[in-house]
XYZ file of C-alpha atoms in Angstrom:
550
model
C 46.636 60.299 21.555
C 50.076 60.539 23.407
C 52.381 58.319 25.055
C 52.644 57.827 28.692
C 54.392 60.832 30.623
C 56.847 60.220 33.508
C 56.308 61.908 36.669
C 58.265 65.240 37.687
C 61.695 64.480 38.512
C 61.659 60.545 37.532
C 63.310 58.979 34.652
C 62.056 59.543 31.207
C 61.507 55.872 30.397
C 57.978 54.277 31.434
C 59.429 51.424 32.944
C 61.628 53.536 35.267
C 58.662 55.528 36.223
C 56.548 52.364 37.333
C 59.606 50.994 39.307
C 59.609 54.467 41.006
C 56.022 54.440 41.563
C 56.190 50.891 43.230
C 59.250 52.200 45.363
C 57.167 55.263 46.664
C 54.100 53.487 47.519
C 55.625 51.963 50.654
C 57.331 55.029 51.465
C 54.137 57.428 50.987
C 51.977 55.004 53.020
C 54.584 55.041 55.843
C 54.615 58.605 55.706
C 50.891 59.026 55.709
C 50.689 56.590 58.700
C 53.252 58.411 60.370
C 51.618 61.888 59.643
C 48.018 60.324 60.176
C 46.974 61.731 56.673
C 43.402 62.928 56.601
C 43.164 63.575 52.974
C 42.457 61.190 49.761
C 42.862 60.725 46.497
C 39.840 59.304 44.315
C 39.909 57.448 40.820
C 36.696 57.298 39.037
C 35.064 55.217 37.710
C 36.039 52.189 39.714
C 36.685 48.666 38.126
C 35.936 49.991 34.805
C 34.712 47.852 32.072
C 35.214 48.612 28.283
C 35.180 46.730 24.859
C 38.433 45.970 23.298
C 40.092 48.834 21.502
C 37.691 51.323 23.288
C 38.391 54.500 25.284
C 37.923 55.518 28.698
C 37.479 58.713 30.715
C 39.471 58.383 34.109
C 39.044 61.234 36.742
C 41.484 61.488 39.509
C 40.332 63.869 42.144
C 41.673 64.746 45.670
C 40.352 66.755 48.815
C 43.805 67.932 49.439
C 43.653 72.144 49.841
C 47.042 72.483 47.886
C 47.621 69.443 45.698
C 50.698 69.249 43.410
C 51.109 67.312 40.177
C 48.051 64.978 39.908
C 49.366 62.390 37.446
C 47.962 58.833 36.045
C 50.347 56.074 35.724
C 49.505 53.277 33.014
C 51.195 51.424 30.126
C 48.107 52.759 27.726
C 48.344 55.869 25.714
C 46.577 58.542 27.749
C 45.677 62.140 26.950
C 44.702 64.890 29.616
C 41.300 66.180 28.537
C 40.743 68.616 31.727
C 41.954 69.666 34.910
C 41.211 71.918 37.806
C 41.735 72.655 41.434
C 42.456 69.054 43.048
C 41.341 67.397 39.978
C 42.341 66.058 36.311
C 40.861 64.115 33.727
C 42.446 61.733 31.358
C 41.426 60.099 28.152
C 42.584 56.233 27.624
C 42.320 55.034 24.051
C 42.601 51.510 22.223
C 42.369 49.677 25.714
C 43.171 46.133 24.319
C 43.775 44.240 27.664
C 42.922 44.009 31.288
C 45.100 46.573 33.483
C 45.443 48.874 36.576
C 45.510 52.551 36.395
C 47.265 54.434 39.349
C 46.683 57.882 40.186
C 49.032 60.105 42.797
C 49.376 63.719 43.951
C 51.568 65.601 46.188
C 50.015 66.834 49.264
C 51.879 68.890 52.051
C 55.108 66.848 50.862
C 53.529 63.619 51.005
C 52.351 61.212 48.099
C 48.754 60.247 47.903
C 47.810 57.218 45.856
C 44.502 55.626 44.265
C 43.829 52.959 41.816
C 41.102 51.252 39.616
C 41.150 48.251 37.653
C 40.238 48.086 33.768
C 38.551 45.141 32.477
C 38.334 44.796 28.748
C 35.770 42.446 27.257
C 35.494 41.095 23.619
C 33.206 38.650 21.645
C 34.384 35.334 20.751
C 35.602 35.396 17.108
C 33.896 32.062 16.308
C 30.999 29.864 17.569
C 30.710 26.583 15.766
C 28.787 23.188 16.598
C 30.802 20.431 15.119
C 29.321 18.715 12.285
C 26.506 15.974 13.086
C 26.526 12.319 11.915
C 24.438 12.077 8.677
C 22.213 9.467 10.619
C 22.224 8.586 14.179
C 20.695 5.435 15.532
C 17.984 5.876 17.989
C 18.783 4.492 21.411
C 22.533 5.510 21.107
C 24.761 8.220 22.747
C 25.190 11.247 20.704
C 28.334 13.691 21.745
C 27.933 17.343 20.728
C 31.026 19.648 20.463
C 31.141 23.091 20.298
C 34.074 25.378 19.499
C 34.424 28.945 20.944
C 37.435 30.935 20.075
C 38.503 34.222 21.995
C 36.218 36.075 24.083
C 36.772 37.868 27.525
C 36.319 38.024 30.381
C 36.307 34.301 30.390
C 35.036 34.280 34.016
C 31.803 35.581 32.486
C 31.666 33.840 29.116
C 29.683 30.595 28.914
C 29.370 28.004 26.066
C 25.661 26.507 25.888
C 24.735 23.402 23.790
C 20.732 23.429 22.881
C 18.374 21.281 21.144
C 16.034 23.812 19.581
C 15.500 26.149 22.512
C 16.205 23.602 25.141
C 19.465 23.799 27.011
C 21.419 20.627 27.008
C 24.420 21.849 28.647
C 26.547 25.059 29.815
C 30.012 25.129 30.801
C 32.555 28.120 31.250
C 34.639 28.701 28.328
C 38.189 28.532 29.691
C 41.221 29.348 27.336
C 41.844 31.164 23.765
C 40.143 28.089 21.976
C 37.719 26.157 24.026
C 35.780 22.983 23.145
C 32.911 22.046 25.188
C 31.059 18.787 25.064
C 27.716 17.082 25.826
C 26.204 13.530 25.439
C 22.453 12.971 24.748
C 20.629 9.926 24.014
C 19.206 10.199 20.477
C 15.521 9.434 20.467
C 12.665 9.221 17.412
C 11.792 12.680 18.333
C 15.254 13.988 17.699
C 14.712 13.255 13.830
C 14.828 16.487 12.317
C 15.622 18.576 15.523
C 18.217 21.434 15.219
C 21.054 21.559 17.367
C 23.154 24.748 17.984
C 25.781 26.431 20.102
C 25.488 29.619 21.825
C 28.084 31.526 23.794
C 26.778 34.132 26.335
C 29.184 36.693 27.725
C 27.255 38.036 31.089
C 28.225 41.465 31.970
C 24.888 42.485 33.874
C 27.040 42.527 37.299
C 29.060 45.182 35.611
C 25.798 47.109 34.661
C 26.123 46.312 30.850
C 23.875 43.527 30.105
C 23.974 39.839 28.448
C 25.678 39.493 25.126
C 25.218 36.105 23.099
C 25.511 34.755 19.734
C 24.798 31.334 18.364
C 26.007 29.098 15.579
C 24.348 27.989 12.646
C 22.147 25.321 13.269
C 22.891 21.622 12.461
C 19.975 19.247 11.837
C 19.979 15.798 13.395
C 18.664 12.691 11.413
C 17.687 9.430 13.380
C 16.737 6.342 12.668
C 15.783 2.738 13.504
C 16.695 -0.050 11.002
C 15.773 -3.862 12.521
C 18.299 -6.376 12.475
C 15.703 -8.605 10.776
C 16.035 -9.285 7.144
C 13.157 -8.098 4.779
C 10.398 -10.422 3.702
C 10.773 -11.053 -0.044
C 7.818 -12.739 -2.120
C 8.893 -14.194 -5.337
C 7.457 -16.789 -7.822
C 9.310 -20.033 -7.584
C 9.279 -20.495 -11.445
C 9.268 -17.843 -14.238
C 8.576 -18.631 -17.970
C 10.736 -16.905 -20.219
C 9.046 -14.298 -21.897
C 6.910 -13.774 -18.973
C 6.436 -11.260 -15.887
C 5.347 -11.650 -12.463
C 5.120 -9.388 -9.547
C 7.690 -9.142 -6.949
C 7.200 -7.775 -3.375
C 9.566 -6.848 -0.734
C 8.380 -5.780 3.012
C 10.277 -4.717 6.184
C 8.914 -3.551 9.412
C 9.754 -1.878 12.239
C 11.767 0.933 9.998
C 11.894 4.418 11.177
C 11.734 6.729 9.004
C 10.384 4.324 6.599
C 9.540 7.221 4.137
C 13.473 8.029 3.814
C 14.649 4.267 3.257
C 16.252 3.388 -0.171
C 14.790 -0.136 -1.764
C 16.887 -1.920 -4.363
C 15.186 -5.033 -6.412
C 17.205 -6.993 -8.910
C 16.799 -9.946 -11.019
C 20.682 -10.953 -11.303
C 22.302 -8.154 -12.612
C 19.461 -6.559 -13.955
C 17.917 -3.713 -11.612
C 14.125 -3.919 -11.651
C 11.902 -0.610 -11.412
C 10.462 -0.838 -8.123
C 7.324 1.304 -6.736
C 8.134 2.054 -3.018
C 5.257 2.771 -0.473
C 5.341 3.375 3.312
C 2.721 3.280 5.972
C 3.748 3.977 9.359
C 6.814 1.849 10.197
C 6.172 -0.627 7.165
C 8.127 -0.159 3.844
C 6.861 -2.017 0.873
C 8.296 -2.227 -2.690
C 6.732 -3.946 -5.491
C 8.361 -4.537 -8.868
C 7.719 -6.488 -11.966
C 10.389 -9.292 -12.853
C 10.331 -10.116 -16.631
C 12.233 -13.341 -17.727
C 14.109 -11.904 -20.677
C 17.584 -13.990 -19.658
C 18.553 -17.398 -20.473
C 17.068 -20.475 -18.482
C 18.690 -21.380 -15.439
C 18.892 -20.744 -11.605
C 18.811 -16.685 -10.818
C 18.575 -14.917 -7.665
C 16.144 -12.125 -6.768
C 17.687 -9.635 -4.339
C 15.937 -7.133 -2.114
C 18.192 -4.371 -0.563
C 16.710 -1.939 2.124
C 19.134 1.077 3.144
C 18.628 3.489 6.005
C 21.163 5.531 7.698
C 24.189 4.139 5.840
C 23.297 0.677 6.828
C 21.468 -2.150 4.963
C 19.333 -5.190 5.057
C 19.332 -7.715 2.391
C 17.503 -10.970 1.359
C 17.821 -13.044 -1.680
C 15.324 -15.761 -3.084
C 16.094 -18.267 -5.894
C 14.239 -18.148 -8.975
C 14.157 -20.850 -11.804
C 13.736 -19.565 -15.261
C 12.497 -22.175 -17.940
C 11.382 -22.221 -21.501
C 8.060 -24.250 -21.988
C 7.559 -24.069 -25.917
C 4.198 -25.936 -26.900
C 2.245 -27.809 -27.191
C 1.696 -26.885 -30.768
C -1.414 -28.785 -32.402
C -2.106 -29.120 -36.271
C -4.650 -30.585 -38.554
C -3.940 -31.346 -41.866
C -7.099 -29.803 -42.908
C -9.435 -27.953 -40.320
C -12.297 -28.490 -42.482
C -12.375 -31.839 -44.785
C -15.551 -33.676 -46.757
C -16.694 -36.828 -45.275
C -14.116 -39.837 -45.968
C -11.202 -37.815 -46.124
C -8.030 -38.934 -44.444
C -6.905 -36.412 -41.836
C -3.377 -36.232 -40.253
C -3.085 -34.821 -36.311
C 0.147 -33.933 -34.935
C 1.018 -32.528 -31.641
C 4.812 -31.242 -30.697
C 6.503 -29.281 -28.142
C 9.989 -27.923 -26.939
C 13.129 -29.954 -26.333
C 12.367 -31.388 -22.968
C 8.618 -31.326 -22.834
C 6.685 -34.648 -23.085
C 3.386 -34.602 -25.187
C 0.428 -37.016 -25.217
C -2.080 -36.729 -28.080
C -5.471 -38.174 -27.110
C -4.090 -40.512 -24.532
C -1.001 -41.600 -26.823
C 2.238 -40.603 -25.747
C 5.208 -39.300 -27.650
C 8.333 -41.927 -27.707
C 10.419 -39.412 -25.784
C 10.851 -35.627 -24.597
C 11.076 -33.363 -27.446
C 9.324 -35.660 -30.120
C 6.049 -35.320 -31.582
C 3.141 -37.571 -31.599
C 0.575 -37.937 -34.449
C -2.082 -40.111 -36.071
C -4.443 -40.543 -38.934
C -8.221 -40.911 -39.203
C -10.874 -41.322 -42.033
C -13.223 -38.424 -41.341
C -16.830 -39.432 -40.911
C -20.167 -37.657 -39.979
C -19.537 -38.681 -36.198
C -16.022 -36.716 -36.427
C -17.738 -33.369 -37.123
C -16.900 -30.878 -34.168
C -14.554 -33.447 -32.816
C -11.876 -32.158 -30.402
C -8.431 -33.444 -29.971
C -6.390 -32.984 -26.977
C -2.847 -32.880 -26.611
C -1.100 -32.582 -23.077
C 2.552 -31.548 -22.540
C 4.495 -31.998 -19.301
C 8.020 -30.428 -18.386
C 9.711 -31.084 -15.020
C 11.462 -27.718 -13.652
C 13.387 -28.044 -10.244
C 11.635 -31.274 -9.283
C 7.922 -29.855 -10.033
C 5.952 -31.119 -13.133
C 4.345 -28.110 -15.019
C 1.145 -29.141 -17.149
C -0.065 -27.270 -20.392
C -2.792 -28.566 -22.538
C -4.039 -27.382 -26.254
C -6.955 -28.586 -28.385
C -8.103 -28.321 -31.933
C -11.571 -28.930 -33.472
C -12.458 -30.826 -36.913
C -14.999 -29.819 -38.894
C -16.443 -32.619 -41.516
C -18.673 -31.679 -44.345
C -21.595 -34.280 -44.924
C -25.065 -34.097 -46.820
C -28.317 -33.064 -45.085
C -30.219 -35.757 -43.346
C -33.772 -35.648 -41.640
C -34.051 -37.993 -38.677
C -37.720 -39.347 -38.921
C -38.009 -39.449 -34.956
C -37.646 -35.678 -35.081
C -39.962 -35.170 -38.132
C -43.567 -37.202 -37.712
C -44.430 -38.555 -41.189
C -48.478 -38.568 -40.011
C -50.189 -35.760 -38.473
C -53.895 -35.810 -37.303
C -54.595 -32.014 -36.380
C -58.142 -30.183 -35.661
C -59.571 -27.572 -37.809
C -59.145 -24.065 -36.307
C -56.629 -25.202 -33.967
C -52.710 -23.620 -33.297
C -50.291 -26.280 -34.095
C -46.581 -26.273 -34.946
C -44.896 -28.617 -37.613
C -41.913 -29.818 -35.654
C -39.241 -31.092 -38.439
C -35.489 -30.659 -37.771
C -32.543 -31.686 -40.409
C -28.816 -31.942 -39.790
C -25.974 -31.660 -41.957
C -22.482 -29.577 -42.501
C -23.098 -27.033 -43.590
C -26.510 -26.513 -41.859
C -29.289 -27.482 -44.395
C -32.268 -25.085 -45.287
C -35.581 -27.103 -44.511
C -38.776 -26.196 -46.485
C -41.894 -28.136 -46.464
C -44.330 -27.897 -49.424
C -47.797 -29.133 -50.199
C -47.564 -31.421 -53.084
C -50.854 -30.476 -54.602
C -50.403 -26.605 -54.407
C -46.662 -26.142 -53.841
C -47.945 -23.889 -50.852
C -45.246 -23.794 -47.844
C -45.975 -24.359 -44.649
C -43.854 -22.935 -41.804
C -41.607 -25.188 -39.720
C -41.157 -24.581 -36.220
C -43.563 -21.605 -35.951
C -47.342 -21.966 -34.513
C -49.929 -21.348 -37.134
C -53.835 -21.824 -37.392
C -54.716 -25.071 -39.010
C -57.577 -25.072 -41.506
C -59.239 -27.647 -44.127
C -57.023 -26.807 -46.843
C -53.683 -27.527 -44.992
C -54.811 -31.377 -45.523
C -52.498 -33.380 -47.828
C -49.236 -34.546 -48.578
C -46.047 -32.462 -48.103
C -42.719 -32.807 -49.262
C -40.049 -31.553 -46.668
C -36.933 -31.163 -48.400
C -33.576 -30.427 -46.573
C -30.646 -28.678 -49.045
C -27.209 -27.639 -48.568
C -23.824 -27.658 -50.632
C -23.662 -31.312 -49.771
C -26.822 -32.368 -51.323
C -30.480 -32.828 -50.559
C -32.746 -35.230 -48.614
C -36.386 -35.127 -48.851
C -38.995 -36.894 -46.312
C -42.981 -37.153 -47.241
C -45.355 -35.973 -44.515
C -49.032 -36.616 -44.613
C -51.463 -34.110 -42.870
C -54.978 -34.795 -42.215
C -57.027 -32.093 -40.815
C -60.699 -33.178 -39.109
C -63.547 -31.293 -39.323
C -64.483 -29.291 -36.175
C -68.059 -30.151 -34.764
C -70.940 -27.166 -35.017
C -71.401 -25.558 -31.491
C -75.210 -26.553 -31.444
C -74.433 -30.239 -31.706
C -71.923 -29.956 -28.803
C -74.264 -28.348 -26.870
C -77.360 -30.942 -27.406
C -74.770 -33.558 -26.566
C -74.072 -31.718 -23.236
C -77.619 -31.530 -22.343
C -78.387 -35.158 -23.040
C -75.746 -36.382 -21.019
C -76.871 -34.120 -17.890
C -80.329 -35.236 -18.480
C -79.474 -39.136 -18.421
C -77.465 -38.507 -15.382
C -80.389 -37.200 -13.575
C -82.843 -39.852 -14.668
C -80.291 -42.573 -13.292
C -79.906 -40.674 -10.093
C -83.907 -40.708 -9.521
C -84.560 -43.904 -10.469
C -82.068 -45.189 -7.934
C -83.558 -43.131 -5.017
C -87.255 -44.298 -5.942
C -86.232 -47.945 -5.423
C -84.408 -47.241 -2.453
C -87.598 -45.609 -0.741
C -89.827 -48.196 -2.152
C -87.558 -50.915 -0.415
C -87.617 -49.084 2.812
C -91.405 -48.541 2.992
C -92.376 -52.434 2.188
C -90.583 -54.263 4.997
C -93.089 -56.373 7.692
C -92.358 -57.256 11.208
C -94.372 -60.173 13.450
C -93.893 -61.561 16.826
C -93.044 -65.196 17.340
C -95.372 -66.597 20.228
C -94.003 -69.934 20.726
C -90.883 -68.679 22.190
C -90.374 -65.610 24.314
C -86.581 -65.371 23.471
C -86.576 -65.187 19.839
C -86.178 -61.743 18.367
C -88.111 -59.972 16.135
C -87.419 -60.428 12.386
C -87.880 -58.771 9.249
C -90.356 -60.678 6.775
C -90.329 -59.520 3.091
C -93.899 -59.086 1.471
C -93.133 -61.872 -0.971
C -92.502 -64.369 1.674
C -95.094 -66.827 3.044
C -95.891 -66.728 6.897
C -94.534 -69.862 8.671
C -96.766 -71.959 10.907
C -95.638 -72.389 14.711
C -93.907 -75.293 15.633
C -96.248 -77.909 17.419
C-alpha cells in the first residue's frame, strides 16, 4: 500500500493536488464544451459499497485513442494493480468512511474526468434493550427502550422492537448512539413474554442483502393485585396451649401461584401452606397459643409485583384452668364420710352440684355419709370464665363407688314355684351388691345346684326346698325358695277326656235339634166361622177348643 500520488506537474502535497483538480474541472468542462469533446472516461464500479476497513478495486477507462496520464484522485491509500491502453486499475485499502473518487485523463490536450461514490457500511457495535421492570401491572403502559450504537449507512439502518416475533415498532437509527422507544399496554398474555430489540441494515438495493442482529431477550412479568384486602378467618378466642387453624384467602390475583403470603401471630411467623386455584390464593396455618394471655393480632400479608395487601384480625388468648374435681376416696365402704371438692383457675367461677363457690378462683366442697344409694353416684362441677364479654363453660364429673353387702330382692326372686314335670323352665333370681355377688341356688336335701337364669328341663326330683345364697367380700345373703313339680298326666287319659268332651257336645247338639223339629211338626190351625174378619190362629195340641160365641 502506498500513499496517494500527485498528478504530473502538480504540487507534491495531496491537498494542493485536490485543489488543482477542483480548479481544472471547470476549465476542462469549458474546453470540452468549446471543442465539443466526443470522448469519455468511465469509473467502475459506480456507487461502490464496501464494509468498513475493506478494500476496493477501481478501474478507470477511456475511449480516447491516445490517452495520457490516467490518474485516480482520493484521500484513501491507493495502489496501481494493472494498466493498459486506455485503462488503469487501482486497489483502495482500509476504506473507513464514505468518500468520492475522481479519475482524470489527458486526451488531445484536454482533461477528461469521471467520478464514483464510495459508501462504507458497518454494523452497530451494540444493540441492547433497556431492563424491564421486575413486575408490570396489567392495563398500564410499558415503555420499551432500545439503544443502538454505531452502524452505517444510517439511511438504511433501522431499530425494531419485538414482542416475541411480533413487530411493535420500527424506527431509523439516527446518530452515533440512538435510543428508540415504543409504548405498549401490558396484558395478562404478556406474562412470561420475551421482548427484544433488533437492528436491521438493509443493503438489498445495493445488491448486498439484509443484515440484522438482535439483543438478548428480556422476559416481562405482568400481574394483577386487587385493591380489596384478603379475607382472614381466625378464631375469636384461643386458650393457652391449644391450636386452631387460620385461613387467608384473596381472589382476583394474577398470577396467583407467584404471590407470597405471610401469616403471623404477633411477632411469631406461622408456617403456612399456600395453594392456588385459578385467580384465588389460599394460605392455611395453625396458630398455637404459646404466648401470654391478652389481646393479640393475626396478620395476613399477600405480596405480588412489589405490592402488598394486608389484613389484621384480633385474637384473645386466655387461660382456663380447671375445673379439677377430687373425691377423698373414689371407692369407700358403706357408712364412710366422703369429701367432694372442685377448684379452678384464678378468674374461674365454679359450681358443685348446684352449690356455687363464694367467688372466682375459690374452691367449693361438701361432705356426705356414703350409703348404698350413693353407689355409682356422679358429682358434677361447672366452671365459667368471662373472656372479652363472652362466657365460656367447662364441666367435669366424678363417680363414687360405695361397697355394700349382697341383697336379694324377693320381688326379683319368687319364693314359691309351681312347675310342670318335663317342661322347660327358668329360675329367675337376682342379687345386688358392690362388688357384684356370686349367686348359687342349692337343694336343701341333696345339695344339688340348680341353674339360675338358664333354661332347663324340670323333672320330679327338682321338687324341694332350695337355699339361694349371694356371696361377696362384703358378706352373704340367703333366700329360701320352694319348688313344687306336678306329675304330668298320661297321654291316654288326655285322649279319653278329649273324646268324652267331643261326644258330649254331639249329644247335646242332637237333642236340641230333635226338640226343635217336634215343636214345628205339632202345630194345629182352625177356622173361626163366627166372624169372617178374624185371622187364622195357631193352637197348640194341649189347648182345648173354644166354643163359638152365641
